[in-house]
Amino acid sequence: MTIFRRLALLVAALLCLPATALTAEVKTFAVAPFTVHGPEKYQYLGQGVQSMLESRMNWPGHLAPMDKAKAGARLAKSPASESDAKKIAGELGVDYLAYGSVTVSGEQASVDIMVVGRDGKKWPKSLNTKVSELIPAMERTAQALNNEIFKRPASAAAGGKGGEPTSQLNPDFVVNQTTEGAQKTYLNPNFRYAGPADTAGVWRSQSMPIVSRGIAVADFNGDGQNEVAILAQHSVEVFQYKDRQLMPIAKYETAPNFNLLNISTLDINGDGKAEIIVSVSYFKEPRSFILNLEGNKLSELYKDIKLYLNVVPVAPDFNRQLVGSRGEQKEIFVPGVHNVIFSGGQPQLSTRITLPSKANPFNFVFMPEKSGYKVIINDDQDHIVVYTAKGERVAATEEQYCGSAIGLEFDPLMAPMEKPKTDHLWTYYYIPLPMIVANLGQDNRSEVLVSKNISLAAQFFETFRTFSQGEIHSLYWDGVGMNLLWKTRRIKGTVTGYALADIDNDGQKELVVCITTWPGAAGLSARRTIVLAYKLDGSSMSQPGEFGIDQSE
């Protein structure tokens, strides 16, 4: 027999072998809903933990989840016992079945996980953690199960391929935390923990001699180009982006006893030009006004509006709408946030929006989901609180976000006719900075952009709210709580406002951040305003131009 004939017979024999003999066998698994012991508001954890564990156990080419549609009623609830679990695994035809329970008591959670093999082997795992830290704890437990049962290397669990760099070294790490170039860019190389701002992909304005309180970017004069409006302590100032600087266009000054709280924009009369809406407190009563830009002059379109006003995308269609509330001296806001219409020459409250009881015009957003939406509230302690569309509270952050230095005095215990003394000890409510809902990753997952101003003193002294540095964080809903997706490098100065807008009119939106410099507690009179703009397309970072490499310097 010649060597060629032997090779031909060998090839024919190999072709006759079943495909599974030529490839590694892929094991299958299923995860049952977890039983939840605790308050009704935590029942969502049953499916949340199920989905999370299923995604972490999935190992392409080695371990695949069973199609839930094929499982049907057999995976509708958690098995009652180990023998029941083994029986279900056999009926489903999977190699492994994971199930368990979550027990919630106060802010603490304990999780019991059991993985049962069809051959009768079992692997129990337990963990105790805070509810807010459940996802990171589950990540670690899932990794331990992967290593123990499936001998899965950590790099595979993290989603790496053949040694290629990934967007995250670990699910607990901040995207682009390092500056070593070992990670791919998520949106912008400046979204890291610390570093200088004078790098490709970020633009910085000139220093301006004002103390800012907010920022808005829109087309105010109808020329098809965006302008920048900065809310200062006692003025509204409009600028145009030109030659890498902000050139002043117009200025509107207010009375010195006006406490300017918030700036927003909306084309309220349909003339193709956005109006500037400013909420004001005047001796503990709302006195808002609306401005329009004509040439180089800001004029009052409406004034002395006895409402607190803001512009928010409202569910279910998420169109930007003007919303408002009446003022109340004891509690600041009359309960209820309403749509605002224009009737009789003045803005008037219309339909009340369905929101949690603590909502006011400045502290809520709607976060779209595939099956509806969540309501996000920034509470009076600067924590992000998540509610379902039905008003059920489901999660809250331990971290504080959106803190500002714009405070309103009130005293809920003061008698109706009582007049406070000059040394009265007031309680303060601080108007939060905006929460911006976006989908920057284009993956149908909503992100909430929030600020995190940092000040040790502000944590201990209620009346001292000056921040020396801050960051912008992107948070997302992971099924259990709000988790960090990315954050900017540390920004030196006080973050006073931010927006997603096309500041340089190149057709692409930027993350625009307004900051006030921090010269120290003894130099507050020397504070100035600077605007930063971060490109959100990593492909343009190395290109010459406005936000790339500045070849003129």
Tab-separated table of C-alpha atoms in Angstrom, residues 28-376:
chain	number	residue	atom	x	y	z
A	28	THR	CA	-24.724	23.336	28.890
A	29	PHE	CA	-26.210	24.958	31.965
A	30	ALA	CA	-29.332	26.700	33.193
A	31	VAL	CA	-29.954	29.180	36.009
A	32	ALA	CA	-33.277	29.159	37.847
A	33	PRO	CA	-34.814	32.330	39.330
A	34	PHE	CA	-33.543	32.945	42.848
A	35	THR	CA	-35.958	32.892	45.768
A	36	VAL	CA	-36.005	36.262	47.553
A	37	HIS	CA	-36.649	36.485	51.288
A	38	GLY	CA	-37.250	40.091	52.230
A	39	PRO	CA	-39.404	43.155	51.545
A	40	GLU	CA	-41.539	43.262	48.422
A	41	LYS	CA	-39.402	46.021	46.906
A	42	TYR	CA	-36.479	43.576	46.587
A	43	GLN	CA	-38.373	40.848	44.718
A	44	TYR	CA	-36.821	42.030	41.455
A	45	LEU	CA	-33.517	40.554	42.696
A	46	GLY	CA	-34.821	37.062	41.896
A	47	GLN	CA	-34.572	37.597	38.148
A	48	GLY	CA	-31.750	40.143	38.440
A	49	VAL	CA	-29.375	37.667	40.103
A	50	GLN	CA	-30.508	34.946	37.692
A	51	SER	CA	-29.616	37.052	34.625
A	52	MET	CA	-26.345	38.243	36.099
A	53	LEU	CA	-25.166	34.733	37.052
A	54	GLU	CA	-26.172	33.373	33.649
A	55	SER	CA	-24.085	35.997	31.844
A	56	ARG	CA	-21.049	35.355	34.078
A	57	MET	CA	-21.178	31.558	33.646
A	58	ASN	CA	-21.403	31.776	29.858
A	59	TRP	CA	-18.078	30.692	28.296
A	60	PRO	CA	-18.242	30.599	24.480
A	61	GLY	CA	-16.920	27.340	23.088
A	62	HIS	CA	-16.967	25.646	26.494
A	63	LEU	CA	-20.139	26.395	28.469
A	64	ALA	CA	-23.413	27.620	26.953
A	65	PRO	CA	-26.702	28.630	28.612
A	66	MET	CA	-29.883	26.814	27.712
A	67	ASP	CA	-32.492	28.712	25.734
A	68	LYS	CA	-35.038	29.917	28.317
A	69	ALA	CA	-37.853	29.573	25.793
A	70	LYS	CA	-37.160	25.837	25.555
A	71	ALA	CA	-37.018	25.459	29.327
A	72	GLY	CA	-40.566	26.741	29.721
A	73	ALA	CA	-42.274	26.207	33.058
A	74	ARG	CA	-39.464	24.018	34.408
A	75	LEU	CA	-37.409	27.167	35.082
A	76	ALA	CA	-40.283	29.310	36.334
A	77	LYS	CA	-39.154	29.034	39.963
A	78	SER	CA	-36.257	27.830	42.058
A	79	PRO	CA	-35.996	24.072	42.804
A	80	ALA	CA	-37.320	23.055	46.211
A	81	SER	CA	-34.394	20.717	46.995
A	82	GLU	CA	-31.176	19.226	45.644
A	83	SER	CA	-33.002	16.143	44.410
A	84	ASP	CA	-35.535	18.379	42.671
A	85	ALA	CA	-32.671	20.336	41.072
A	86	LYS	CA	-31.011	17.148	39.820
A	87	LYS	CA	-34.326	15.968	38.404
A	88	ILE	CA	-34.910	19.293	36.610
A	89	ALA	CA	-31.369	19.237	35.177
A	90	GLY	CA	-32.061	15.778	33.760
A	91	GLU	CA	-35.406	16.813	32.291
A	92	LEU	CA	-33.867	19.898	30.692
A	93	GLY	CA	-30.893	17.937	29.404
A	94	VAL	CA	-28.340	20.389	30.822
A	95	ASP	CA	-25.067	19.430	32.461
A	96	TYR	CA	-25.393	21.939	35.303
A	97	LEU	CA	-28.221	23.757	37.064
A	98	ALA	CA	-27.634	26.790	39.297
A	99	TYR	CA	-30.219	28.030	41.781
A	100	GLY	CA	-30.410	29.619	45.211
A	101	SER	CA	-31.869	32.354	47.373
A	102	VAL	CA	-31.313	35.976	48.373
A	103	THR	CA	-32.143	37.150	51.890
A	104	VAL	CA	-32.389	40.900	52.508
A	105	SER	CA	-32.453	42.416	55.985
A	106	GLY	CA	-32.172	46.182	56.118
A	107	GLU	CA	-29.227	47.160	53.915
A	108	GLN	CA	-27.578	43.732	54.216
A	109	ALA	CA	-27.984	40.819	51.817
A	110	SER	CA	-26.953	37.178	52.013
A	111	VAL	CA	-26.888	34.950	48.936
A	112	ASP	CA	-26.827	31.153	48.865
A	113	ILE	CA	-25.902	29.590	45.517
A	114	MET	CA	-26.001	25.902	44.639
A	115	VAL	CA	-24.729	24.433	41.375
A	116	VAL	CA	-25.811	20.822	40.779
A	117	GLY	CA	-24.385	18.602	38.061
A	118	ARG	CA	-26.453	16.047	36.209
A	119	ASP	CA	-24.073	13.433	37.595
A	120	GLY	CA	-25.017	14.371	41.161
A	121	LYS	CA	-22.023	16.534	42.050
A	122	LYS	CA	-22.758	19.819	43.795
A	123	TRP	CA	-20.935	23.056	44.532
A	124	PRO	CA	-22.426	25.351	47.222
A	125	LYS	CA	-21.399	29.001	47.656
A	126	SER	CA	-22.539	31.659	50.127
A	127	LEU	CA	-21.813	35.347	50.524
A	128	ASN	CA	-22.821	38.243	52.762
A	129	THR	CA	-22.666	41.836	51.571
A	130	LYS	CA	-24.471	45.159	51.454
A	131	VAL	CA	-27.330	45.373	48.958
A	132	SER	CA	-25.550	48.222	47.171
A	133	GLU	CA	-22.445	46.024	46.742
A	134	LEU	CA	-24.271	42.900	45.630
A	135	ILE	CA	-23.086	42.961	42.006
A	136	PRO	CA	-19.316	43.113	42.766
A	137	ALA	CA	-19.752	40.371	45.381
A	138	MET	CA	-21.642	38.204	42.884
A	139	GLU	CA	-18.894	38.831	40.322
A	140	ARG	CA	-16.295	37.413	42.697
A	141	THR	CA	-18.474	34.445	43.612
A	142	ALA	CA	-19.200	33.654	39.965
A	143	GLN	CA	-15.463	33.747	39.254
A	144	ALA	CA	-14.845	31.333	42.123
A	145	LEU	CA	-17.463	28.945	40.718
A	146	ASN	CA	-15.938	29.218	37.250
A	147	ASN	CA	-12.518	28.305	38.593
A	148	GLU	CA	-13.702	25.516	40.872
A	149	ILE	CA	-16.159	23.746	38.575
A	150	PHE	CA	-15.026	24.512	35.057
A	151	LYS	CA	-11.322	25.308	35.603
A	152	ARG	CA	-11.939	28.535	33.750
A	153	PRO	CA	-9.001	30.989	33.676
A	154	ALA	CA	-9.633	34.508	34.929
A	155	SER	CA	-8.799	36.031	31.537
A	156	ALA	CA	-11.563	33.997	29.894
A	157	ALA	CA	-14.063	35.024	32.539
A	158	ALA	CA	-13.188	38.649	31.893
A	159	GLY	CA	-13.943	38.217	28.222
A	160	GLY	CA	-10.420	38.427	26.823
A	161	LYS	CA	-9.467	36.883	23.501
A	162	GLY	CA	-6.035	35.561	22.835
A	163	GLY	CA	-4.266	38.129	24.951
A	164	GLU	CA	-5.922	41.113	23.270
A	165	PRO	CA	-6.451	44.126	25.518
A	166	THR	CA	-10.019	44.575	26.684
A	167	SER	CA	-11.953	47.659	27.676
A	168	GLN	CA	-11.801	46.593	31.319
A	169	LEU	CA	-9.172	44.625	33.203
A	170	ASN	CA	-11.814	43.668	35.762
A	171	PRO	CA	-15.553	44.411	36.085
A	172	ASP	CA	-14.775	46.337	39.277
A	173	PHE	CA	-12.233	48.596	37.547
A	174	VAL	CA	-13.069	51.993	36.090
A	175	VAL	CA	-12.772	52.076	32.290
A	176	ASN	CA	-9.342	53.391	31.217
A	177	GLN	CA	-8.190	53.622	34.828
A	178	THR	CA	-4.559	53.330	33.759
A	179	THR	CA	-2.592	55.482	31.361
A	180	GLU	CA	-0.356	52.706	30.120
A	181	GLY	CA	-2.252	52.107	26.882
A	182	ALA	CA	-3.174	48.569	27.952
A	183	GLN	CA	-6.874	49.173	27.442
A	184	LYS	CA	-9.039	50.125	24.522
A	185	THR	CA	-10.762	53.496	24.642
A	186	TYR	CA	-14.447	53.438	25.577
A	187	LEU	CA	-15.356	56.975	24.505
A	188	ASN	CA	-12.449	59.278	25.210
A	189	PRO	CA	-8.914	58.713	26.554
A	190	ASN	CA	-9.549	61.480	29.086
A	191	PHE	CA	-12.127	59.343	30.890
A	192	ARG	CA	-9.629	58.196	33.481
A	193	TYR	CA	-8.995	58.760	37.121
A	194	ALA	CA	-6.415	61.524	37.008
A	195	GLY	CA	-4.243	63.446	34.609
A	196	PRO	CA	-3.822	66.749	32.790
A	197	ALA	CA	-6.574	68.210	30.642
A	198	ASP	CA	-4.250	69.513	27.915
A	199	THR	CA	-4.285	66.324	25.836
A	200	ALA	CA	-5.793	65.384	22.493
A	201	GLY	CA	-9.551	64.981	22.694
A	202	VAL	CA	-10.260	67.731	25.203
A	203	TRP	CA	-10.658	71.454	24.658
A	204	ARG	CA	-10.285	74.091	27.341
A	205	SER	CA	-11.605	77.630	27.105
A	206	GLN	CA	-9.909	80.754	28.266
A	207	SER	CA	-10.322	81.730	31.916
A	208	MET	CA	-13.290	84.088	32.342
A	209	PRO	CA	-13.774	86.530	35.260
A	210	ILE	CA	-17.155	85.200	36.399
A	211	VAL	CA	-18.301	82.690	39.016
A	212	SER	CA	-20.523	80.207	37.206
A	213	ARG	CA	-23.587	78.363	38.492
A	214	GLY	CA	-24.623	76.440	35.397
A	215	ILE	CA	-24.256	76.077	31.642
A	216	ALA	CA	-26.512	75.449	28.642
A	217	VAL	CA	-25.680	74.994	24.952
A	218	ALA	CA	-28.239	75.610	22.191
A	219	ASP	CA	-28.997	77.721	19.121
A	220	PHE	CA	-30.278	80.944	20.688
A	221	ASN	CA	-30.396	83.168	17.587
A	222	GLY	CA	-31.651	80.755	14.920
A	223	ASP	CA	-28.509	80.823	12.761
A	224	GLY	CA	-28.072	77.048	12.872
A	225	GLN	CA	-25.035	77.323	15.160
A	226	ASN	CA	-24.981	76.591	18.879
A	227	GLU	CA	-24.100	79.237	21.426
A	228	VAL	CA	-23.095	78.810	25.071
A	229	ALA	CA	-25.058	80.367	27.950
A	230	ILE	CA	-23.388	80.542	31.362
A	231	LEU	CA	-25.390	81.213	34.506
A	232	ALA	CA	-23.325	83.412	36.826
A	233	GLN	CA	-24.082	84.651	40.340
A	234	HIS	CA	-26.051	87.699	39.176
A	235	SER	CA	-26.094	87.455	35.388
A	236	VAL	CA	-26.667	85.313	32.316
A	237	GLU	CA	-23.902	85.559	29.708
A	238	VAL	CA	-23.951	84.171	26.160
A	239	PHE	CA	-20.822	83.201	24.212
A	240	GLN	CA	-19.952	81.881	20.761
A	241	TYR	CA	-17.284	79.233	20.140
A	242	LYS	CA	-14.811	80.786	17.706
A	243	ASP	CA	-11.089	80.310	17.097
A	244	ARG	CA	-10.843	77.890	20.033
A	245	GLN	CA	-12.208	80.487	22.451
A	246	LEU	CA	-15.572	81.593	23.819
A	247	MET	CA	-16.329	85.037	22.442
A	248	PRO	CA	-18.896	87.103	24.409
A	249	ILE	CA	-22.137	87.987	22.617
A	250	ALA	CA	-24.602	89.265	25.214
A	251	LYS	CA	-25.093	89.715	28.946
A	252	TYR	CA	-28.206	90.034	31.103
A	253	GLU	CA	-27.778	91.254	34.681
A	254	THR	CA	-30.214	90.482	37.493
A	255	ALA	CA	-31.038	92.095	40.807
A	256	PRO	CA	-28.427	91.370	43.512
A	257	ASN	CA	-31.061	89.785	45.787
A	258	PHE	CA	-31.999	87.207	43.142
A	259	ASN	CA	-30.686	83.736	43.951
A	260	LEU	CA	-30.147	82.163	40.512
A	261	LEU	CA	-30.758	78.422	40.823
A	262	ASN	CA	-30.844	76.725	37.425
A	263	ILE	CA	-30.508	77.347	33.690
A	264	SER	CA	-32.204	75.342	30.926
A	265	THR	CA	-33.244	75.900	27.310
A	266	LEU	CA	-36.255	75.154	25.111
A	267	ASP	CA	-37.802	76.601	21.964
A	268	ILE	CA	-41.079	77.447	23.677
A	269	ASN	CA	-42.698	79.422	20.836
A	270	GLY	CA	-41.575	77.348	17.845
A	271	ASP	CA	-39.591	80.119	16.135
A	272	GLY	CA	-36.481	77.963	15.678
A	273	LYS	CA	-34.592	79.714	18.477
A	274	ALA	CA	-34.070	78.260	21.941
A	275	GLU	CA	-35.107	80.455	24.840
A	276	ILE	CA	-33.096	80.624	28.071
A	277	ILE	CA	-35.105	79.605	31.148
A	278	VAL	CA	-33.717	80.657	34.528
A	279	SER	CA	-35.173	79.575	37.859
A	280	VAL	CA	-34.802	82.124	40.639
A	281	SER	CA	-35.525	82.314	44.353
A	282	TYR	CA	-36.423	85.755	45.684
A	283	PHE	CA	-36.782	85.910	49.485
A	284	LYS	CA	-37.787	82.220	49.555
A	285	GLU	CA	-40.311	82.591	46.723
A	286	PRO	CA	-39.913	81.622	43.052
A	287	ARG	CA	-39.328	84.459	40.589
A	288	SER	CA	-38.230	82.803	37.364
A	289	PHE	CA	-37.741	84.454	33.980
A	290	ILE	CA	-37.293	83.502	30.319
A	291	LEU	CA	-34.888	85.290	27.953
A	292	ASN	CA	-34.475	85.381	24.191
A	293	LEU	CA	-31.471	86.518	22.187
A	294	GLU	CA	-31.932	89.196	19.525
A	295	GLY	CA	-28.681	90.264	17.922
A	296	ASN	CA	-26.335	91.130	20.769
A	297	LYS	CA	-29.044	91.668	23.368
A	298	LEU	CA	-30.813	89.370	25.815
A	299	SER	CA	-34.408	90.463	26.403
A	300	GLU	CA	-37.069	89.313	28.849
A	301	LEU	CA	-39.733	87.245	27.135
A	302	TYR	CA	-41.430	86.415	30.455
A	303	LYS	CA	-40.554	87.687	33.921
A	304	ASP	CA	-41.752	87.397	37.528
A	305	ILE	CA	-42.893	83.819	36.950
A	306	LYS	CA	-44.022	82.509	40.329
A	307	LEU	CA	-42.866	78.985	39.549
A	308	TYR	CA	-39.663	76.985	39.780
A	309	LEU	CA	-38.961	75.887	36.190
A	310	ASN	CA	-36.781	73.332	34.419
A	311	VAL	CA	-36.676	71.378	31.139
A	312	VAL	CA	-36.703	67.564	31.376
A	313	PRO	CA	-37.331	64.693	28.885
A	314	VAL	CA	-40.617	63.236	30.162
A	315	ALA	CA	-41.820	59.630	29.795
A	316	PRO	CA	-43.272	57.831	27.954
A	317	ASP	CA	-42.093	59.565	24.750
A	318	PHE	CA	-39.086	61.261	26.446
A	319	ASN	CA	-39.587	64.566	24.648
A	320	ARG	CA	-38.053	67.589	26.363
A	321	GLN	CA	-40.782	69.484	28.189
A	322	LEU	CA	-41.006	72.530	30.419
A	323	VAL	CA	-41.924	71.441	33.940
A	324	GLY	CA	-42.467	73.344	37.149
A	325	SER	CA	-43.688	73.540	40.723
A	326	ARG	CA	-45.030	76.251	42.977
A	327	GLY	CA	-42.973	77.486	45.895
A	328	GLU	CA	-43.642	77.083	49.600
A	329	GLN	CA	-41.615	78.798	52.315
A	330	LYS	CA	-41.578	75.957	54.841
A	331	GLU	CA	-40.850	73.103	52.437
A	332	ILE	CA	-39.498	75.106	49.420
A	333	PHE	CA	-41.634	73.198	46.883
A	334	VAL	CA	-45.366	72.575	46.882
A	335	PRO	CA	-45.674	68.788	46.348
A	336	GLY	CA	-46.071	67.773	42.726
A	337	VAL	CA	-44.241	68.489	39.462
A	338	HIS	CA	-46.416	69.599	36.535
A	339	ASN	CA	-46.136	70.184	32.828
A	340	VAL	CA	-46.102	73.919	32.120
A	341	ILE	CA	-48.195	75.561	29.396
A	342	PHE	CA	-48.513	79.196	28.306
A	343	SER	CA	-51.941	80.653	28.916
A	344	GLY	CA	-53.031	84.247	29.420
A	345	GLY	CA	-49.563	85.592	28.717
A	346	GLN	CA	-47.845	83.663	31.509
A	347	PRO	CA	-46.634	80.102	32.119
A	348	GLN	CA	-49.210	78.032	34.005
A	349	LEU	CA	-49.110	74.610	35.647
A	350	SER	CA	-50.912	71.894	33.703
A	351	THR	CA	-50.988	68.099	34.088
A	352	ARG	CA	-49.220	66.660	37.119
A	353	ILE	CA	-46.445	64.202	36.242
A	354	THR	CA	-46.481	60.832	38.005
A	355	LEU	CA	-43.366	60.914	40.182
A	356	PRO	CA	-42.217	59.864	43.664
A	357	SER	CA	-43.277	62.220	46.451
A	358	LYS	CA	-39.789	63.712	46.915
A	359	ALA	CA	-39.487	64.857	43.299
A	360	ASN	CA	-39.095	68.528	42.429
A	361	PRO	CA	-38.356	70.220	39.073
A	362	PHE	CA	-34.587	69.883	39.528
A	363	ASN	CA	-33.947	66.404	40.948
A	364	PHE	CA	-35.463	63.773	38.637
A	365	VAL	CA	-34.991	62.128	35.242
A	366	PHE	CA	-36.629	59.259	33.394
A	367	MET	CA	-34.280	56.463	32.293
A	368	PRO	CA	-35.632	54.462	29.308
A	369	GLU	CA	-35.503	50.665	29.312
A	370	LYS	CA	-36.557	48.034	26.792
A	371	SER	CA	-39.732	47.353	28.754
A	372	GLY	CA	-40.509	50.836	30.071
A	373	TYR	CA	-38.470	53.157	32.239
A	374	LYS	CA	-37.029	53.831	35.664
A	375	VAL	CA	-37.386	57.101	37.573
A	376	ILE	CA	-34.127	58.442	38.994
